[in-house]
Coordinates of C-alpha atoms and ligand atoms in Angstrom, one line a residue:
M169 CA 48.6 -13.4 94.8
D170 CA 45.4 -15.5 95.2
E171 CA 42.8 -15.4 92.5
P172 CA 39.8 -13.6 94.1
I173 CA 36.8 -15.7 94.9
S174 CA 33.8 -14.8 92.8
S175 CA 30.3 -15.1 94.3
A176 CA 29.3 -17.2 91.3
E177 CA 31.5 -20.0 92.6
R178 CA 30.3 -20.0 96.2
Y179 CA 28.7 -23.0 97.8
P180 CA 28.3 -22.9 101.6
A181 CA 31.0 -25.1 103.2
K182 CA 30.6 -27.1 106.3
Y183 CA 33.3 -27.5 109.0
W184 CA 34.5 -24.1 110.1
H185 CA 34.5 -21.8 113.1
W186 CA 35.3 -18.3 114.2
L187 CA 38.6 -17.5 116.0
N188 CA 38.8 -14.7 118.6
D189 CA 41.0 -12.6 116.4
G190 CA 38.3 -12.3 113.7
R191 CA 39.7 -15.0 111.4
I192 CA 37.8 -18.1 110.3
Q193 CA 39.4 -21.5 110.8
C194 CA 38.6 -24.3 108.4
G195 CA 38.0 -27.5 110.3
L196 CA 38.0 -29.9 107.4
C197 CA 41.7 -31.0 107.3
P198 CA 44.6 -30.8 109.7
R199 CA 46.1 -27.9 107.7
D200 CA 43.8 -25.8 109.8
C201 CA 43.8 -22.8 107.5
K202 CA 43.0 -19.5 109.3
L203 CA 41.5 -17.0 106.9
H204 CA 40.8 -13.3 106.6
E205 CA 38.0 -12.1 104.3
G206 CA 38.7 -13.0 100.7
Q207 CA 41.5 -15.5 101.4
R208 CA 41.7 -19.0 100.0
G209 CA 42.9 -22.0 102.0
A210 CA 46.0 -24.0 101.1
C211 CA 43.9 -26.3 98.9
F212 CA 42.9 -23.2 96.9
V213 CA 39.3 -24.3 96.4
R214 CA 37.9 -23.4 99.8
G215 CA 38.0 -19.9 101.1
R216 CA 36.3 -17.1 103.0
L217 CA 33.7 -15.0 101.3
D218 CA 31.3 -12.6 103.0
D219 CA 32.3 -14.0 106.4
E220 CA 31.6 -17.6 105.7
M221 CA 33.6 -20.5 104.3
V222 CA 32.7 -21.5 100.8
L223 CA 33.6 -24.3 98.4
T224 CA 34.3 -23.1 94.9
T225 CA 34.2 -26.3 93.0
Y226 CA 30.8 -27.7 93.9
G227 CA 29.3 -29.2 90.8
R228 CA 32.4 -28.6 88.7
S229 CA 34.7 -31.4 87.5
S230 CA 38.0 -31.7 85.7
G231 CA 36.5 -34.5 83.5
F232 CA 35.0 -37.9 83.7
C233 CA 36.3 -41.3 82.5
V234 CA 35.1 -44.8 82.8
D235 CA 38.0 -46.9 84.2
P236 CA 38.5 -50.5 85.4
I237 CA 38.2 -50.6 89.2
E238 CA 41.6 -52.2 89.3
K239 CA 43.0 -48.8 88.2
K240 CA 42.0 -47.0 91.4
P241 CA 43.7 -49.5 92.5
L242 CA 41.1 -51.8 94.2
N243 CA 41.7 -55.5 93.6
H244 CA 39.1 -56.9 96.1
F245 CA 36.1 -54.6 95.3
Y246 CA 34.0 -56.1 92.5
P247 CA 36.9 -57.2 90.3
G248 CA 36.5 -56.5 86.6
S249 CA 33.8 -53.9 87.1
S250 CA 33.8 -50.4 85.6
V251 CA 33.9 -47.2 87.7
L252 CA 32.9 -43.7 86.6
S253 CA 35.8 -41.6 87.8
F254 CA 36.2 -37.9 88.3
G255 CA 37.9 -35.1 90.3
T256 CA 37.8 -31.4 90.6
A257 CA 40.7 -29.0 91.1
G258 CA 43.1 -28.3 94.0
C259 CA 44.5 -30.5 96.8
N260 CA 45.1 -30.2 100.6
L261 CA 48.6 -31.8 100.3
A262 CA 51.5 -30.4 98.4
C263 CA 53.3 -33.5 97.2
K264 CA 56.4 -32.6 95.2
F265 CA 56.0 -35.9 93.3
C266 CA 52.3 -35.4 92.5
Q267 CA 51.4 -37.7 89.5
N268 CA 48.3 -35.7 88.8
W269 CA 49.7 -32.2 89.3
D270 CA 48.0 -30.5 86.4
I271 CA 44.7 -31.1 88.2
S272 CA 45.6 -31.0 91.8
K273 CA 47.8 -27.9 91.5
S274 CA 45.4 -26.1 89.1
R275 CA 45.0 -22.5 90.2
S276 CA 42.7 -21.6 87.4
F277 CA 39.4 -23.1 86.8
D278 CA 39.9 -23.5 83.1
K279 CA 40.6 -27.2 84.0
L280 CA 37.1 -27.5 85.2
A281 CA 35.4 -28.2 82.0
D282 CA 32.4 -30.2 83.0
Q283 CA 29.4 -29.0 85.1
A284 CA 27.7 -31.9 86.7
S285 CA 25.0 -32.2 89.2
P286 CA 25.0 -35.2 91.6
E287 CA 21.9 -36.6 90.0
A288 CA 23.4 -36.3 86.5
I289 CA 26.5 -38.2 87.6
A290 CA 24.5 -41.0 89.2
Q291 CA 22.3 -41.2 86.1
T292 CA 25.3 -41.4 83.8
A293 CA 26.9 -44.1 85.9
E294 CA 23.7 -46.2 85.8
R295 CA 23.3 -45.6 82.0
L296 CA 26.9 -46.8 81.4
G297 CA 26.6 -49.8 83.6
C298 CA 29.2 -48.7 86.1
K299 CA 29.2 -50.6 89.4
S300 CA 30.6 -47.5 91.2
V301 CA 31.5 -43.9 91.0
A302 CA 35.0 -42.9 92.2
F303 CA 36.2 -39.5 93.6
T304 CA 39.7 -39.5 92.4
Y305 CA 42.4 -37.6 90.4
N306 CA 42.6 -35.0 93.2
D307 CA 41.8 -35.6 96.9
P308 CA 38.0 -35.7 97.5
V309 CA 38.4 -34.5 101.0
I310 CA 38.6 -30.9 99.7
F311 CA 35.3 -31.2 97.8
A312 CA 33.6 -33.2 100.5
E313 CA 30.2 -31.5 100.3
Y314 CA 30.0 -32.3 96.6
A315 CA 31.3 -35.8 96.9
M316 CA 28.8 -36.6 99.7
D317 CA 25.9 -35.3 97.6
V318 CA 27.0 -37.4 94.7
A319 CA 27.3 -40.4 96.9
D320 CA 23.7 -40.0 98.1
A321 CA 22.5 -39.7 94.5
C322 CA 24.5 -42.8 93.6
H323 CA 23.1 -44.9 96.5
E324 CA 19.6 -44.1 95.5
R325 CA 20.4 -45.9 92.2
S326 CA 22.4 -48.7 93.9
I327 CA 25.7 -47.4 92.6
K328 CA 28.6 -47.9 95.0
T329 CA 31.0 -45.1 95.9
V330 CA 34.8 -45.1 96.1
A331 CA 37.2 -42.5 97.6
V332 CA 40.8 -42.4 96.4
T333 CA 42.4 -40.2 99.1
A334 CA 45.4 -39.4 101.3
G335 CA 43.1 -39.6 104.3
Y336 CA 44.2 -36.2 105.6
I337 CA 41.0 -35.2 107.3
H338 CA 39.8 -34.2 110.8
A339 CA 37.6 -36.6 112.9
E340 CA 34.2 -34.9 112.5
P341 CA 34.2 -34.6 108.7
R342 CA 35.9 -38.0 108.4
R343 CA 32.8 -39.6 110.1
D344 CA 30.4 -37.8 107.7
F345 CA 32.5 -38.3 104.6
F346 CA 33.2 -42.0 105.0
A347 CA 29.7 -42.8 106.1
K348 CA 28.8 -42.2 102.4
M349 CA 31.7 -44.3 100.9
D350 CA 31.6 -48.0 100.1
A351 CA 35.3 -48.4 99.5
A352 CA 38.5 -46.4 99.9
N353 CA 42.0 -46.6 98.6
V354 CA 44.1 -44.6 101.0
D355 CA 47.6 -43.5 100.1
L356 CA 50.0 -44.3 102.9
K357 CA 52.8 -42.2 101.3
A358 CA 55.6 -43.2 103.6
F359 CA 56.2 -44.1 107.2
T360 CA 58.2 -41.2 108.5
E361 CA 57.0 -37.8 109.7
E362 CA 60.0 -36.3 107.9
F363 CA 58.8 -37.5 104.5
Y364 CA 55.3 -36.3 105.1
V365 CA 56.4 -32.9 106.2
K366 CA 59.2 -32.3 103.6
Q367 CA 57.7 -34.0 100.6
T368 CA 53.9 -33.6 101.1
G369 CA 53.3 -30.6 103.4
S370 CA 51.2 -32.8 105.7
R371 CA 51.7 -35.1 108.7
L372 CA 51.8 -38.9 109.0
Q373 CA 49.9 -39.3 112.3
P374 CA 46.5 -38.0 111.1
V375 CA 46.7 -40.4 108.2
L376 CA 47.3 -43.3 110.5
Q377 CA 44.3 -42.2 112.6
T378 CA 42.1 -42.3 109.5
L379 CA 43.3 -45.7 108.6
K380 CA 42.6 -47.1 112.0
Y381 CA 39.2 -45.4 112.0
L382 CA 38.3 -46.9 108.6
K383 CA 39.3 -50.4 109.6
H384 CA 37.8 -50.6 113.0
E385 CA 34.9 -48.2 113.0
T386 CA 33.3 -48.4 109.6
Q387 CA 32.2 -50.9 107.0
V388 CA 34.2 -49.2 104.2
W389 CA 36.2 -51.6 102.1
L390 CA 39.8 -50.5 102.6
E391 CA 43.0 -51.0 100.4
L392 CA 46.3 -49.1 100.8
T393 CA 48.7 -47.7 98.2
T394 CA 52.3 -46.7 98.8
L395 CA 54.2 -45.0 95.9
L396 CA 57.8 -46.0 96.3
I397 CA 60.2 -43.2 95.5
P398 CA 63.9 -44.3 95.1
G399 CA 66.0 -43.0 98.1
L400 CA 63.1 -41.3 99.8
N401 CA 60.7 -43.9 101.2
D402 CA 61.9 -47.3 100.0
S403 CA 64.5 -48.3 102.6
T404 CA 64.1 -51.8 103.9
E405 CA 63.8 -50.5 107.5
E406 CA 61.0 -48.0 106.6
L407 CA 59.1 -50.6 104.6
Q408 CA 59.4 -53.1 107.4
A409 CA 58.1 -50.6 109.9
L410 CA 55.2 -49.7 107.6
C411 CA 54.2 -53.3 107.0
E412 CA 54.5 -54.3 110.6
W413 CA 52.3 -51.3 111.6
V414 CA 49.7 -52.4 109.0
A415 CA 49.7 -56.0 110.2
R416 CA 49.5 -54.9 113.9
E417 CA 47.0 -52.0 113.6
L418 CA 44.9 -52.9 110.6
G419 CA 45.3 -56.6 110.3
V420 CA 47.1 -58.9 107.8
E421 CA 44.2 -59.1 105.4
V422 CA 44.2 -55.4 104.3
P423 CA 45.4 -55.4 100.7
I424 CA 48.4 -53.2 100.0
H425 CA 49.7 -52.0 96.6
F426 CA 53.3 -50.9 96.1
T427 CA 53.4 -48.7 93.0
A428 CA 56.2 -47.3 90.9
F429 CA 57.1 -43.6 90.8
H430 CA 57.7 -41.8 87.6
P431 CA 59.5 -38.4 87.6
D432 CA 56.9 -35.6 87.6
Y433 CA 56.0 -32.1 88.8
K434 CA 58.8 -30.9 91.2
M435 CA 60.6 -34.3 91.4
T436 CA 62.2 -34.8 88.0
E437 CA 65.7 -35.5 89.2
I438 CA 64.8 -38.9 90.7
S439 CA 64.5 -41.8 88.3
S440 CA 61.6 -44.2 88.0
T441 CA 61.3 -47.0 90.6
P442 CA 62.9 -50.2 89.4
V443 CA 60.8 -53.4 89.4
R444 CA 63.2 -55.0 91.9
T445 CA 62.3 -52.4 94.5
L446 CA 58.6 -53.3 94.2
I447 CA 59.5 -57.0 94.5
R448 CA 61.6 -56.3 97.6
A449 CA 58.7 -54.3 99.1
R450 CA 56.3 -57.2 98.3
N451 CA 58.7 -59.7 100.0
I452 CA 59.0 -57.5 103.1
A453 CA 55.2 -57.2 103.3
H454 CA 54.8 -61.0 103.1
M455 CA 57.5 -61.4 105.8
A456 CA 55.4 -59.1 108.0
G457 CA 52.4 -61.5 107.4
L458 CA 50.4 -59.4 105.0
K459 CA 48.3 -61.7 102.8
Y460 CA 47.4 -59.6 99.8
V461 CA 50.3 -57.6 98.4
Y462 CA 50.3 -56.1 94.9
T463 CA 52.7 -54.2 92.7
G464 CA 51.5 -51.5 90.3
N465 CA 52.6 -49.2 87.4
V466 CA 54.9 -51.9 86.2
H467 CA 54.5 -55.2 84.6
N468 CA 55.1 -57.8 87.3
E469 CA 53.0 -60.9 86.8
E470 CA 53.2 -62.2 90.4
G471 CA 52.4 -58.8 91.8
D472 CA 49.1 -58.7 89.7
I473 CA 47.8 -62.0 91.1
T474 CA 45.5 -62.6 94.1
F475 CA 46.7 -65.8 95.7
C476 CA 44.8 -67.9 98.1
P477 CA 46.5 -67.1 101.5
S478 CA 45.9 -70.7 102.7
C479 CA 46.8 -73.0 99.8
S480 CA 48.7 -70.4 97.6
V481 CA 46.9 -71.2 94.3
P482 CA 46.3 -68.2 92.0
L483 CA 42.7 -67.1 92.3
I484 CA 42.5 -63.9 90.3
E485 CA 45.1 -63.3 87.6
R486 CA 45.3 -59.9 86.0
D487 CA 47.0 -58.6 82.8
W488 CA 47.5 -54.9 83.7
Y489 CA 44.0 -53.9 84.6
E490 CA 42.2 -56.7 82.9
I491 CA 41.0 -59.9 84.6
A492 CA 42.8 -62.8 82.8
Q493 CA 41.5 -65.6 85.1
Y494 CA 38.9 -65.6 87.9
R495 CA 38.5 -68.7 90.1
L496 CA 36.6 -67.4 93.1
T497 CA 33.4 -69.2 93.9
S498 CA 30.1 -67.3 93.8
H499 CA 30.6 -66.7 97.6
G500 CA 34.1 -65.3 97.2
H501 CA 35.9 -68.5 98.4
C502 CA 38.9 -70.4 97.1
P503 CA 37.5 -73.3 95.1
D504 CA 40.3 -75.6 96.2
C505 CA 40.4 -75.2 100.0
D506 CA 37.3 -73.1 100.6
T507 CA 39.1 -70.2 102.3
A508 CA 37.1 -67.0 102.3
I509 CA 38.8 -64.2 100.4
V510 CA 38.3 -60.8 102.0
G511 CA 36.6 -58.1 99.9
R512 CA 33.3 -57.3 98.1
F513 CA 32.6 -59.8 95.4
G514 CA 29.7 -60.4 93.0
E515 CA 28.6 -63.8 91.9
Y516 CA 31.0 -63.5 88.9
A517 CA 33.8 -61.2 87.9
E518 CA 32.7 -58.5 85.5
T519 CA 34.5 -58.0 82.2
F520 CA 35.0 -54.3 81.6
G521 CA 38.7 -54.9 80.6
R522 CA 41.4 -52.3 80.5
R523 CA 39.6 -49.6 78.6
R524 CA 39.6 -46.0 79.5
I525 CA 36.6 -44.1 78.1
P526 CA 36.2 -40.3 78.5
V527 CA 32.6 -39.3 79.2
T528 CA 30.7 -36.0 79.0
I529 CA 28.0 -35.3 81.5
G530 CA 25.3 -32.7 81.1
G531 CA 23.4 -30.9 83.9
Ligands
SF4_174 S1 40.5 -28.2 103.5 FE1 41.6 -26.6 102.4 S2 41.0 -24.7 103.5 FE2 40.4 -26.4 104.8 S3 42.1 -26.7 106.2 FE3 42.4 -28.1 104.5 S4 43.7 -26.9 103.0 FE4 42.9 -25.4 104.5

């Protein structure tokens, strides 16, 4: 049975409406939860209390860390910079292979150790010299009101904002939410409805709509990630279809990261993704014309490098999450052939390195 919602955790939620049968429908994500009084939605952190929708995790975090931006992963967004990262609890998807399940599937708020106001988060990011703040670990769609307020506080201090998300969100909140984001890494978890329905409890088409929206109707810097799970979403045919769709609908310059699965949560019977699968995926993406293709969660030197798409020289070399060599000009061009590399680049690469620093935030 659901844990009751206490009035101490209520924060008025946006995006909901009444139904004729007396229930309230949440309008934030395509799960379209329809709730009686006292019920929580599928994400667990939004629910109906005293005849309105409430968000129960506003101002409450599962912890803060300073990470390299490459870890989100974003390889074309201020390389080498540090990002203050946090999440809350719950998730609107139900991925059997969740790699952060202790946070996303948390049904008790003992995981939410840190209280943090938007202003305190922005101040901390500034004090620690972070270029950006990332909403990550669990999907920020479900704590949209909190993430948007944090984003406003960050922008007042010239701190950038990053959403790491599955992109499962309805059109109206999508417009509001991404208007506050400078960059997004969106999980494109597979390229079949069957995988999305069976393995994640969601659907593929709304995610594709979000990707097209981000690419064509916003200025948000976009990169994609696909976690390859042996036997479930790594066939050559599916990867070809995925890459060809990206090339056709989003363009060949959108960076994509193929990352390795490790057995976790409800998917412990499948073994880790071999490096050769990631290399095969990368080759397929190149064949489809994609220009910036990376591998992640494994050590694969070539898959860590940003190559010039015109003259093929290595431009940004990485050793795991650390910049090993940076050759872009101050304008973000290849120094050899002057091709412009897509992304958001400062005059120089920053040098945060591969550290991961836990941080406590007061207020
Ligand atoms: S955000 Fe949560 S409550 Fe709203 S529709 Fe999605 S899963 Fe349901």
